[in-house]
Short mmCIF file of C-alpha atoms in Angstrom, two decimals:
data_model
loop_
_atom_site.label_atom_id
_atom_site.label_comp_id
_atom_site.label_asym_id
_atom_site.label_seq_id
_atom_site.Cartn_x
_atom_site.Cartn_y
_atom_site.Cartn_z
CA UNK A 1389 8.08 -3.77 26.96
CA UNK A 1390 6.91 -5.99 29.95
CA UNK A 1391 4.44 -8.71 29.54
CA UNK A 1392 1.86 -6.68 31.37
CA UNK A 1393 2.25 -3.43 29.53
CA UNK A 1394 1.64 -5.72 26.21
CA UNK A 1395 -1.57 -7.31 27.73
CA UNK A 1396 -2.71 -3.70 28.76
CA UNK A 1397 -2.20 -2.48 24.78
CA UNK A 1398 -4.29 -5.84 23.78
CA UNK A 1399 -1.44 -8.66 22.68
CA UNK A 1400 -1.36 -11.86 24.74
CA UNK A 1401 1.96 -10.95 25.79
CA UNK A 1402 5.29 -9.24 24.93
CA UNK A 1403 6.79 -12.29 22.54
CA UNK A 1404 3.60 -11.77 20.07
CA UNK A 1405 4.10 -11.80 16.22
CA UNK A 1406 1.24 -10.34 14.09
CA UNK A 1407 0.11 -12.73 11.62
CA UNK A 1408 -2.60 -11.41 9.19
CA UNK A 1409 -4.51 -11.00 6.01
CA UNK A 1410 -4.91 -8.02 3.75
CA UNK A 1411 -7.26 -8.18 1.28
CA UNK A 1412 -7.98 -5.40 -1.80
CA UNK A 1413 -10.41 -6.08 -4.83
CA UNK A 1414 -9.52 -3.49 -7.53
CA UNK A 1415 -11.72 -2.34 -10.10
CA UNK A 1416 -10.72 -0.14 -12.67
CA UNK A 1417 -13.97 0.16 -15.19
CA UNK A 1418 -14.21 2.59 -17.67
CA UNK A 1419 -16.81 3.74 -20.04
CA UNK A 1420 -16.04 4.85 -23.33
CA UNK A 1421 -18.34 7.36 -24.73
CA UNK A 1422 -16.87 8.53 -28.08
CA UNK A 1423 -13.29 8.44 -29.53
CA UNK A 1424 -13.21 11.78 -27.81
CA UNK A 1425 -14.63 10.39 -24.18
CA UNK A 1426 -14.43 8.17 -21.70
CA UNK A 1427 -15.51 7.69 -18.28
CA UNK A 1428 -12.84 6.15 -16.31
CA UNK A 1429 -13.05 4.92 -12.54
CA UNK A 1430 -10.82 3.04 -10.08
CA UNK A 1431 -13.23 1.01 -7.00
CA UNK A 1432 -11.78 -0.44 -4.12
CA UNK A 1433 -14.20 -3.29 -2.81
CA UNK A 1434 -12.77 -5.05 0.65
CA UNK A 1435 -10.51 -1.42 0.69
CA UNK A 1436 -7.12 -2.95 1.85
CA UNK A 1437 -8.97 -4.90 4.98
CA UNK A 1438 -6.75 -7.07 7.36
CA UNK A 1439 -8.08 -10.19 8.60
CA UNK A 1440 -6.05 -11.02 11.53
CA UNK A 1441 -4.05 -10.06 15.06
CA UNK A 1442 -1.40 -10.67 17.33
CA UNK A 1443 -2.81 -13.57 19.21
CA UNK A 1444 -1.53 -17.00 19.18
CA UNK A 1445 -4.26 -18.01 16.20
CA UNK A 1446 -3.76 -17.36 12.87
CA UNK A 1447 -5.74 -14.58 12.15
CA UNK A 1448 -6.23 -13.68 15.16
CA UNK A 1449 -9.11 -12.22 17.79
CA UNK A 1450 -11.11 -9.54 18.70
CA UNK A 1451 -8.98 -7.88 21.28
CA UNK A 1452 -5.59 -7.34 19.56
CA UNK A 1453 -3.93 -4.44 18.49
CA UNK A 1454 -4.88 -5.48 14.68
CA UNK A 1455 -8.33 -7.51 15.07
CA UNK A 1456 -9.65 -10.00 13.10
CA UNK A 1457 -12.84 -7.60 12.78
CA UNK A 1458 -12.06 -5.25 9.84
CA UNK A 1459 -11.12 -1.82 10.25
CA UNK A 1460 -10.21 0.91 7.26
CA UNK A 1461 -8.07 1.93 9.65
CA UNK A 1462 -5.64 -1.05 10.14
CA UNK A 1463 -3.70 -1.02 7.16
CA UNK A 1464 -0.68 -2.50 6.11
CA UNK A 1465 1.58 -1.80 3.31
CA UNK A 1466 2.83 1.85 3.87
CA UNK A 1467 0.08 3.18 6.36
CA UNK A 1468 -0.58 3.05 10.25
CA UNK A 1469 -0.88 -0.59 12.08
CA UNK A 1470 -1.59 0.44 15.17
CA UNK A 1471 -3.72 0.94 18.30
CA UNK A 1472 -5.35 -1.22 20.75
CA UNK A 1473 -9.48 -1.78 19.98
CA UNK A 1474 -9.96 -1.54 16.21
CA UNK A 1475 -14.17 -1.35 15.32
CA UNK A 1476 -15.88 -3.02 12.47
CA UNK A 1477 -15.69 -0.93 10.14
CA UNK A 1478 -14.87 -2.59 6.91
CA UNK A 1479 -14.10 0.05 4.97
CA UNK A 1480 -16.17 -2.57 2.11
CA UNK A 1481 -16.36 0.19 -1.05
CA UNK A 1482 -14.20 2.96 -1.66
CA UNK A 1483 -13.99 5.04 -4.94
CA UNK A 1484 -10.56 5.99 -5.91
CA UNK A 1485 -11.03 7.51 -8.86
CA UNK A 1486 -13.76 8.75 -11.24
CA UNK A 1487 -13.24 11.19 -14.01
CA UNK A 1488 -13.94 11.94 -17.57
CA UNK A 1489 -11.04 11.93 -19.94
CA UNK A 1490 -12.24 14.39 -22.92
CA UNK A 1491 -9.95 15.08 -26.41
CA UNK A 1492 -10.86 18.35 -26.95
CA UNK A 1493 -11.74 19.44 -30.87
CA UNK A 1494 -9.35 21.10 -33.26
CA UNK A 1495 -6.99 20.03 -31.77
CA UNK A 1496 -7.37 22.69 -28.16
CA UNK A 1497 -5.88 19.94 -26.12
CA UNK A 1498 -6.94 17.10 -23.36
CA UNK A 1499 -9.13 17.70 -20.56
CA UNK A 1500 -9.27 15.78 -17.31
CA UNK A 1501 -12.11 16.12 -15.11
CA UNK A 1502 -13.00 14.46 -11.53
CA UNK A 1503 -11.16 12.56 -8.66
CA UNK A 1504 -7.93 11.35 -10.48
CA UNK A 1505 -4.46 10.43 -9.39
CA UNK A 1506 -1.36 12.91 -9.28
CA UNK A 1507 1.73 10.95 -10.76
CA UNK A 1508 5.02 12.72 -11.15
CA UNK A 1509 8.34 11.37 -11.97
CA UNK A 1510 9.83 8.66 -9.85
CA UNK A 1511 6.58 9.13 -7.60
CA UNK A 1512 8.22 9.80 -4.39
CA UNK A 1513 5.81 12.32 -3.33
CA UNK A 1514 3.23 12.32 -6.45
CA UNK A 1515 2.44 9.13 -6.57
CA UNK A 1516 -1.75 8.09 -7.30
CA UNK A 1517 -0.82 4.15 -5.98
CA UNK A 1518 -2.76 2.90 -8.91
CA UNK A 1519 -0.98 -0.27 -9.44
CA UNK A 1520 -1.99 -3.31 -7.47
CA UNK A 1521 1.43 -3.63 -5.68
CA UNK A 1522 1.30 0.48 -3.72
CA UNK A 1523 -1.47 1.29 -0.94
CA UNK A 1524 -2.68 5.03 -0.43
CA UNK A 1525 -1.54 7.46 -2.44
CA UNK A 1526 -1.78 10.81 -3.64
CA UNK A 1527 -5.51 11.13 -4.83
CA UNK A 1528 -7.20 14.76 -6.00
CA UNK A 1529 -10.69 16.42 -7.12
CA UNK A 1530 -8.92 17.88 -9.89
CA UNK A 1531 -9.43 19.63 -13.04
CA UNK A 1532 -6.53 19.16 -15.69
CA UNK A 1533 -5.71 20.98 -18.68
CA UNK A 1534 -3.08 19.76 -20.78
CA UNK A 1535 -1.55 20.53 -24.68
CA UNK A 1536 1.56 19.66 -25.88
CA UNK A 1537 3.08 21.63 -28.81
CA UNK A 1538 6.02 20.29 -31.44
CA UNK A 1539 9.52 21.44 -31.21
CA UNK A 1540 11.44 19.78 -34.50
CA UNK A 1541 11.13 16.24 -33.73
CA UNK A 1542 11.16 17.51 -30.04
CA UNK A 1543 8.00 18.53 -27.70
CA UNK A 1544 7.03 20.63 -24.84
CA UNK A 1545 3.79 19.66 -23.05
CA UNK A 1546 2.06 22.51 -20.76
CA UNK A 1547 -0.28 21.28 -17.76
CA UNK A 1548 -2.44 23.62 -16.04
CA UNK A 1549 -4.39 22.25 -12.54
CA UNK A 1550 -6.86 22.97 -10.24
CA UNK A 1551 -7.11 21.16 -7.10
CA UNK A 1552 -9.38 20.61 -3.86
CA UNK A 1553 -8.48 18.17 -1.26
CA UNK A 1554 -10.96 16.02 0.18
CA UNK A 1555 -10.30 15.19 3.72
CA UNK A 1556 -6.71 12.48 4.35
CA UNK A 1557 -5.86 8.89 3.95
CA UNK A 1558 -7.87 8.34 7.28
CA UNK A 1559 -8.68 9.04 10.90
CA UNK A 1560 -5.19 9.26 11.77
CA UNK A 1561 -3.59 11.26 8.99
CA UNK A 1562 -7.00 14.15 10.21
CA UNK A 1563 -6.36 16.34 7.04
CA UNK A 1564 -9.01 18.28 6.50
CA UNK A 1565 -10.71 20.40 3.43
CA UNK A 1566 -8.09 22.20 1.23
CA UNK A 1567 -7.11 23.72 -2.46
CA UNK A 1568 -4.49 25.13 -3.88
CA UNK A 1569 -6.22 27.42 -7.08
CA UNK A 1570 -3.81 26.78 -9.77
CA UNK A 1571 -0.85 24.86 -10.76
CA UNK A 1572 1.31 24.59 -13.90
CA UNK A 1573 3.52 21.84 -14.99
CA UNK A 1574 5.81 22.05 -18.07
CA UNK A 1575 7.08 18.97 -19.49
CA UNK A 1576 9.97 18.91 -22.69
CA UNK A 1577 10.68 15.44 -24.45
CA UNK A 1578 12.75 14.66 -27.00
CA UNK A 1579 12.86 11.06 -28.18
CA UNK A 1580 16.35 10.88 -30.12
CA UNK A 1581 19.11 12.16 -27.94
CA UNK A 1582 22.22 10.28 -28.45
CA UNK A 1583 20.13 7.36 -29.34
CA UNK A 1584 17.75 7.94 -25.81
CA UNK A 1585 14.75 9.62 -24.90
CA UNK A 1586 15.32 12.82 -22.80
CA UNK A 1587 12.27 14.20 -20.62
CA UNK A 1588 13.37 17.27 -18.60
CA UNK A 1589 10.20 18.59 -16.48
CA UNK A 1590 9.52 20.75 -13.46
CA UNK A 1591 5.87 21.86 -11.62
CA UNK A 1592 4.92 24.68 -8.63
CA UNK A 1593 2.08 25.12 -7.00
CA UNK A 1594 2.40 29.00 -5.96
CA UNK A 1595 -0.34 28.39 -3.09
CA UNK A 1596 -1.75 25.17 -1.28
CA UNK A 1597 -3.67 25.90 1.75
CA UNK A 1598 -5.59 22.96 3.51
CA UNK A 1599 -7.42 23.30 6.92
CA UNK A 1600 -6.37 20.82 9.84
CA UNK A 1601 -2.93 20.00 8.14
CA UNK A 1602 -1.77 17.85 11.22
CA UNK A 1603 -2.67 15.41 13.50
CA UNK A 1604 -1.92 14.43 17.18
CA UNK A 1605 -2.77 10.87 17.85
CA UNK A 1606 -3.69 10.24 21.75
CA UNK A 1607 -5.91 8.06 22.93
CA UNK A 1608 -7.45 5.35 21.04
CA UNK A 1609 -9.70 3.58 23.74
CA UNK A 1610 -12.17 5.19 24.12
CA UNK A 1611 -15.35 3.09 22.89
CA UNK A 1612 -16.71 2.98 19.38
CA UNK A 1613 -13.75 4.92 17.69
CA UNK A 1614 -10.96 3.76 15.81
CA UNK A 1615 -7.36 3.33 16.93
CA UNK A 1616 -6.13 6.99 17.67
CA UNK A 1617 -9.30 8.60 16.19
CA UNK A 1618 -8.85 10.78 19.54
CA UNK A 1619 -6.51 12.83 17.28
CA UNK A 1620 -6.90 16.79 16.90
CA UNK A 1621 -7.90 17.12 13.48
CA UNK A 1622 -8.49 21.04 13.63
CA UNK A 1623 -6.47 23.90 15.01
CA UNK A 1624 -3.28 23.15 12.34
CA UNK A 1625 -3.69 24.90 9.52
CA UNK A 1626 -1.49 24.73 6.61
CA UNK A 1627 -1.91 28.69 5.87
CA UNK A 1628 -0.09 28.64 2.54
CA UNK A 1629 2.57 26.06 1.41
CA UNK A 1630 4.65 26.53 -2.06
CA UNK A 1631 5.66 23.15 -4.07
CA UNK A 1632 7.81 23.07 -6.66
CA UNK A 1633 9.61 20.08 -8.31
CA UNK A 1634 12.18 19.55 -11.09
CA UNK A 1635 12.56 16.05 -12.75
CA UNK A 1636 15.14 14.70 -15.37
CA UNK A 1637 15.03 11.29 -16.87
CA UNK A 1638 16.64 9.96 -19.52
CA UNK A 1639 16.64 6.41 -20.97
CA UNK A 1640 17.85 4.02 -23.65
CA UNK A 1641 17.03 0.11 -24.36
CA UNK A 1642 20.22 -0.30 -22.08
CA UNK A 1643 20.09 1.85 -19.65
CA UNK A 1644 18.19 4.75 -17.88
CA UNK A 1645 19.22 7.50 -15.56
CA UNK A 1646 16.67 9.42 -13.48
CA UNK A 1647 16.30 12.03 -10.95
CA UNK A 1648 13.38 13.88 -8.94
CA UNK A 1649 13.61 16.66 -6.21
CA UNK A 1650 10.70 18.22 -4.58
CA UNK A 1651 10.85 21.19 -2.05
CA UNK A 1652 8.02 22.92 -0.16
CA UNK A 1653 8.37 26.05 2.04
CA UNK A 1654 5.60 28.12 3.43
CA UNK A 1655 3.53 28.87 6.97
CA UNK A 1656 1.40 27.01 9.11
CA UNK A 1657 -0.70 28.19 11.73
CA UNK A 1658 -1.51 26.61 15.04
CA UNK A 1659 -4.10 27.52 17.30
CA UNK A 1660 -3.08 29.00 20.60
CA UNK A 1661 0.71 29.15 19.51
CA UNK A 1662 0.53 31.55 16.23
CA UNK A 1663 2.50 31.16 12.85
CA UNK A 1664 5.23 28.63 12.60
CA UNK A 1665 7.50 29.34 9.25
CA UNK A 1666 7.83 25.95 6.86
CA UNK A 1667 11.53 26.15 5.58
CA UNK A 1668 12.49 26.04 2.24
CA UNK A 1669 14.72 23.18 3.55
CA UNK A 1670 12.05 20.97 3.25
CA UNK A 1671 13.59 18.78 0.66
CA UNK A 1672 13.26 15.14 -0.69
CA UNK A 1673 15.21 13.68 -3.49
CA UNK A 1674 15.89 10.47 -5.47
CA UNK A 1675 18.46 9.49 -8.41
CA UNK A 1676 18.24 6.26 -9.66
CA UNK A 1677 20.44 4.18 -12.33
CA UNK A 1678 18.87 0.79 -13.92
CA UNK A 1679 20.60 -1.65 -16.58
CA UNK A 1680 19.15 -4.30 -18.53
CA UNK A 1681 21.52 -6.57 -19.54
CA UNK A 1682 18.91 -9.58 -21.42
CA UNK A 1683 18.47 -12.69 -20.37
CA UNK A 1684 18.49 -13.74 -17.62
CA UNK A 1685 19.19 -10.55 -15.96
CA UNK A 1686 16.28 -8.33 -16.60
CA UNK A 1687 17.22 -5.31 -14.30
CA UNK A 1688 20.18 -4.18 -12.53
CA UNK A 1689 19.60 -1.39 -10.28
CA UNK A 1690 20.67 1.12 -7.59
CA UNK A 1691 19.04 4.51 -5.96
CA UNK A 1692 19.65 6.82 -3.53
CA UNK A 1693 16.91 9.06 -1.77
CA UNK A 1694 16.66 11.30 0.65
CA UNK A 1695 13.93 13.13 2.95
CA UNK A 1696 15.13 15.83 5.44
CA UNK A 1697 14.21 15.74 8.96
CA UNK A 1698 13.21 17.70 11.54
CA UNK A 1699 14.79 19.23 14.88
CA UNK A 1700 12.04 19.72 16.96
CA UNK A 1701 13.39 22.35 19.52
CA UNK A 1702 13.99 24.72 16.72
CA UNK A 1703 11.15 27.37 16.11
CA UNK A 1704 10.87 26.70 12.86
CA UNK A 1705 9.60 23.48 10.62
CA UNK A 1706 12.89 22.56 9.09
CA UNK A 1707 11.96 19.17 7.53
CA UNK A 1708 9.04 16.34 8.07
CA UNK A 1709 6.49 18.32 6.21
CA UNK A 1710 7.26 16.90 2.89
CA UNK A 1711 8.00 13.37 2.49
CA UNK A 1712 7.86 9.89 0.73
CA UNK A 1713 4.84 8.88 -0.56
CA UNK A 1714 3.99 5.73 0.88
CA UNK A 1715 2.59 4.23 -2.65
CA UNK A 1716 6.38 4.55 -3.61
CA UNK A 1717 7.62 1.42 -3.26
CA UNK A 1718 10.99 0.39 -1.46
CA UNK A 1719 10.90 -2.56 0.83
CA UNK A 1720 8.59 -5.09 2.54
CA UNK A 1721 9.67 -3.88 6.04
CA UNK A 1722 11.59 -1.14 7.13
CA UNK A 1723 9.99 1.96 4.72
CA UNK A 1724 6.98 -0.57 4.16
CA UNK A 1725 6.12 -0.08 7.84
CA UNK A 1726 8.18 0.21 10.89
CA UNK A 1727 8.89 4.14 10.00
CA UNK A 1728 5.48 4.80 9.53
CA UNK A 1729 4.69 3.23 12.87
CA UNK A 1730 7.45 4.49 14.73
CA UNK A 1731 6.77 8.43 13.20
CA UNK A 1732 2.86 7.94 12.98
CA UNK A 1733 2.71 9.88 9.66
CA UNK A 1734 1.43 7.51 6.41
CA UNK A 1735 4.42 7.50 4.50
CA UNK A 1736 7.65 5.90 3.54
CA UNK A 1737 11.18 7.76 3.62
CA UNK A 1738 10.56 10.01 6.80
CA UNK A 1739 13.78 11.43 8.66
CA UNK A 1740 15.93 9.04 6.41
CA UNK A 1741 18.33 8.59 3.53
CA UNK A 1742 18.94 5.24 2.41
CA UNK A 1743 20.70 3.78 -0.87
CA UNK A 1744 19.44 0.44 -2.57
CA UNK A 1745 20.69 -2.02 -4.96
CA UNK A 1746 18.56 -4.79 -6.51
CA UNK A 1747 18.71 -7.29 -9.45
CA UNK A 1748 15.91 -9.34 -10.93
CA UNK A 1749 16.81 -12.65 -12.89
CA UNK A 1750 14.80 -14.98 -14.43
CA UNK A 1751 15.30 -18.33 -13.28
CA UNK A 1752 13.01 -20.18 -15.76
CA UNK A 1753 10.40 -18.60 -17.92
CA UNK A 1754 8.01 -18.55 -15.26
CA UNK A 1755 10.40 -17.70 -12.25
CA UNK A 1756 12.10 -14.71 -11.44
CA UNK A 1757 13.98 -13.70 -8.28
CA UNK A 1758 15.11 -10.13 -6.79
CA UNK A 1759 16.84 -9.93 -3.94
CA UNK A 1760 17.55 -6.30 -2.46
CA UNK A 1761 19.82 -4.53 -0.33
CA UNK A 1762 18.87 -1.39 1.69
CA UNK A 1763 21.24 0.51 3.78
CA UNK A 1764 19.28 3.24 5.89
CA UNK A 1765 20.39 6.31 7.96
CA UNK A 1766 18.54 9.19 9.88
CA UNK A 1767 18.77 12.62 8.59
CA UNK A 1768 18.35 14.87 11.60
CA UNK A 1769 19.94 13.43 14.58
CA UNK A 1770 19.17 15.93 17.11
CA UNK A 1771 15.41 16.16 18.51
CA UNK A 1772 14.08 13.89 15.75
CA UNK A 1773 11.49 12.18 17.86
CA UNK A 1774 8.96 12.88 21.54
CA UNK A 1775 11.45 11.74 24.31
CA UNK A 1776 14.17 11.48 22.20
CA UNK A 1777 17.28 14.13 22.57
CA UNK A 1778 19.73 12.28 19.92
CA UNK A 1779 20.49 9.26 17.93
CA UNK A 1780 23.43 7.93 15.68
CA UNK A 1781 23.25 8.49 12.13
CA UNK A 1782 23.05 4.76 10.95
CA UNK A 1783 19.40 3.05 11.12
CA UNK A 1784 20.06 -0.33 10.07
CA UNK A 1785 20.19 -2.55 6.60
CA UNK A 1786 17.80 -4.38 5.46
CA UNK A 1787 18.19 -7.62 3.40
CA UNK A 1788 15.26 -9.19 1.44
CA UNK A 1789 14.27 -11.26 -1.79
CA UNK A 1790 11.15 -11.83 -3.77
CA UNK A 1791 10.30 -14.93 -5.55
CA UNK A 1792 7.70 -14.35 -8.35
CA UNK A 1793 5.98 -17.26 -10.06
CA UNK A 1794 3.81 -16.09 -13.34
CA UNK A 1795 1.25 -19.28 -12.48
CA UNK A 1796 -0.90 -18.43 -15.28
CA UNK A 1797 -1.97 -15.51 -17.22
CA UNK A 1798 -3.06 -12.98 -15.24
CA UNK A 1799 -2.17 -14.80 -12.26
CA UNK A 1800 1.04 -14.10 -10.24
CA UNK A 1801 2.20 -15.31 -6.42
CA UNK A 1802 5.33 -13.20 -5.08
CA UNK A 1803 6.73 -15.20 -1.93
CA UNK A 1804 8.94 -12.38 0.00
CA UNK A 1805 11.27 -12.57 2.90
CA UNK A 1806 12.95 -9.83 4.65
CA UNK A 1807 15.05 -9.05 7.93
CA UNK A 1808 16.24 -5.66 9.35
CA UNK A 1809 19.38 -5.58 10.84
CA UNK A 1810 18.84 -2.53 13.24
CA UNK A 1811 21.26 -0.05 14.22
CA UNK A 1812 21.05 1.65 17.43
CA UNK A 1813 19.20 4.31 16.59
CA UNK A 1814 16.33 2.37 15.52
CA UNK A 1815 16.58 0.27 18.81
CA UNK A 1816 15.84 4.03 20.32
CA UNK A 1817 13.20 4.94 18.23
CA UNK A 1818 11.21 1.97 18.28
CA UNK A 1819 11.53 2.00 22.41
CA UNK A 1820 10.15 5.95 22.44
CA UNK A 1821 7.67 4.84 20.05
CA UNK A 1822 6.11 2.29 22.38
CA UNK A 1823 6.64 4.54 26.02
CA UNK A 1824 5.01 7.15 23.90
CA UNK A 1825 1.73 4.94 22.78
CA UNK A 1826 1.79 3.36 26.79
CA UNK A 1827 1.74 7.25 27.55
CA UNK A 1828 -0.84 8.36 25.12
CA UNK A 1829 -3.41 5.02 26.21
CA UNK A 1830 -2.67 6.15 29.76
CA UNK A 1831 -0.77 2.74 30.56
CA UNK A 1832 2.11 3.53 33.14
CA UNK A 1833 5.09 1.97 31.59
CA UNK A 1834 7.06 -0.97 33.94
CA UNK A 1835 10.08 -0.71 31.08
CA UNK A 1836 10.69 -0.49 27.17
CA UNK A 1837 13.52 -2.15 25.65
CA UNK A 1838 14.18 -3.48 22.32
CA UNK A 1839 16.46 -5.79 20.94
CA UNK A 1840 15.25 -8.33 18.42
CA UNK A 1841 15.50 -8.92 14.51
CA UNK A 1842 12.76 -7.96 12.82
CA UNK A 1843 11.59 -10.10 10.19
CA UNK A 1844 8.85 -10.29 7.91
CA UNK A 1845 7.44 -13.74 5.42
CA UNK A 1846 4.73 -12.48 3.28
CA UNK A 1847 3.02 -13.90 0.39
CA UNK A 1848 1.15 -11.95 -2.04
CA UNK A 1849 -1.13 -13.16 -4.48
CA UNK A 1850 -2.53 -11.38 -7.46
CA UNK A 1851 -5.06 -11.85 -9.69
CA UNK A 1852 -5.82 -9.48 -12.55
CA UNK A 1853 -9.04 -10.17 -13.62
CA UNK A 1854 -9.45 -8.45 -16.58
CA UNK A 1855 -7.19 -11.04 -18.43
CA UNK A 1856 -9.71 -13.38 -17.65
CA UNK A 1857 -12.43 -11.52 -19.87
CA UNK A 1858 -10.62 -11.00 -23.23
#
């Protein structure tokens, strides 16, 4: 965009960089009552905060489109970066998690009360982003019930749920209240097939109904909100959704193949407009194959995933509703952030399928490296995006490599460095992504192109403090 139009969103001008800060202290306490309870809890204290800005200092200033005032609504690694006029709002303590864990006697089963993370298979959609490297989430008030029974050497596992959702990620996800009664999961294992362990699984949820399902970010001037927090946040009802998923893994000390698909279908209802049907197209998927071939090759990997899109001049909701989770973790760029920006939906895989390849080897003891590979392409090609009629299948590749140095116990520094290679269909997208946000902050826009790299140098550094206290 012009210089001006970038002055009138808050950066200095249109050949800023943002250079920041995120910061996240993790506690995961727990309280163990008997052999047969514990109290377990997961606190964020500084929750994800970014210290920093697109000016010319380091960490920036106060009117930038990420400030160096704190906002829970700047994030970084998978969620929204965006909008002008952030507040301070530090977001400073945020429980995650907090439930009891209870054995129940004579052997009835496990019970698992309070807010707790939903993992599932690979995670691309269940995915509780518990470990220190994933952001967000998928995060419940749940109530699990859960007893496995033997088969031979074999066993089947049975999981029974009961959910309510507690408002979204944050002011510009706007999900409201929501439940879903009653879930089942069954789950078979058996640890000796052909010398690997087999785990075949599959969940539905029959009925999911939330209130103010969806979002429409406009305006985030206005004063004292956050960025976007002008968003509708009722009057989209998810009216009922079915989820179902089917999952297949199986793995050796050599190998491992894996597989997850998850599909949705259902009706949502918009005020003013009526019932919109949720297709049973609705689709995500991801297969991955890993090898470990020892020293000094500790992984060799590739996967392929998938996430359908959506048309949007047809009537019906054909893809977008399900998607990625962005606590799934597949780059430091292009998933990590630029397709959540560009869509404006927390998440990773949106409108894409990509396939990946990456290797970590061990340079000395200490050092490993893993560079990566990712080759991206856009689903739905026609009506994918606001102002945008068509674009070419290919997205772009992206190229990157971690450095991880194990300084200490407990201590590790990742160095990363990644660069997109676009395609021109992310040129597009990216240039209706920024008319659109002139548009929606009332800016009239003097010209959007784009044609740059992009590139991102991050370090991470992270300390796990509980090895500290043995």
């Amino acid at each position: 965009m012009s210089r001006q139009n970038a002055i009138d969103l808050g950066f200095n001008n249109n050949d800023d960089n943002i250079f920041f800060a995120d910061t996240t202290l993790r506690l995961t306490p727990q309280l163990v009552l008997s052999d047969a309870v514990t109290i377990r809890a997961q606190l964020n204290v500084f929750d994800n905060n970014i210290w920093g800005g697109s000016t010319t200092e380091l960490l920036g200033g106060r009117n930038t489109v990420v400030n160096s005032s704190l906002s829970f609504s700047d994030r970084f690694r998978g969620a929204i970066l965006t909008g002008p006029l952030a507040i301070d709002d530090p977001g400073f303590f945020d429980v995650r998690m907090l439930h009891a864990d209870i054995v129940l006697p004579h052997n009835l089963g496990f019970v698992r009360v309070g807010r707790q993370p939903f993992d599932w298979g690979l995670g691309i959609l269940a995915n509780g982003g518990w470990d220190p490297y994933s952001d967000l989430g998928f995060v419940v008030d749940r109530f699990l019930y859960l007893k496995s029974f033997a088969a031979g050497s074999s066993s089947i596992t049975f999981v029974l749920v009961s959910d309510i959702f507690t408002q979204g990620n944050s002011v510009v996800t706007g999900n409201g209240n929501g439940y879903d009664i009653a879930a089942a999961a069954l789950i078979f294992n058996s640890p000796n097939v052909a010398g690997g362990n087999l785990t075949i699984g599959g969940y539905i949820f029959p009925y999911i109904h939330q209130d103010s399902f969806g979002s429409f970010p406009t305006s985030g001037t206005d004063p004292g909100v956050p960025p976007n927090a002008g968003a509708a946040t009722s009057g989209v009802n998810l009216d009922h959704l079915l989820l179902y998923s089917g999952l297949i893994d199986y793995k050796t000390d050599l190998w491992r193949l894996v597989g997850e698909i998850q599909g949705a279908g259902g009706t949502i209802s918009v005020a003013g407009l009526g019932d919109i049907d949720v297709a049973y197209s609705n689709i995500i998927w991801a297969a991955r194959a890993e090898v470990y071939p020892g020293w000094p090759l500790k992984i060799v990997a590739a996967e392929f995933g998938w996430a359908k899109g959506d048309d949007l001049s047809s009537s019906k909701l054909e893809g977008g509703v399900i998607f990625f989770n962005p606590a799934f973790n597949i780059d430091n760029l292009l998933f990590k952030n630029m397709i959540p920006n560009i869509y404006q939906v927390e998440s990773s895989v949106f409108n894409a399928y990509y396939a990946r390849a990456w290797g970590t080897v061990k340079l000395i003891d200490e050092l490993s490296f893993t560079p990566q590979v990712v080759v991206a392409f856009n689903e739905e090609t026609s009506n994918p995006y606001p102002g945008v009629d068509s674009i070419s299948t290919y997205m772009g590749t992206e190229v990157e490599g971690t450095l991880t140095w194990h300084m200490y116990p407990g201590v590790n520094l990742d160095l990363i460095g990644g660069i997109v290679f676009p395609g021109d269909s992310l040129d597009t997208l990216l240039e209706a992504q920024a008319a659109n946000t002139l548009a929606a902050n009332e800016v009239d826009s003097d010209g959007v192109r784009y044609n740059e790299t992009p590139f991102t140098v991050q370090g991470r550094l992270m300390i796990f403090i509980d090895q500290f206290f043995k």
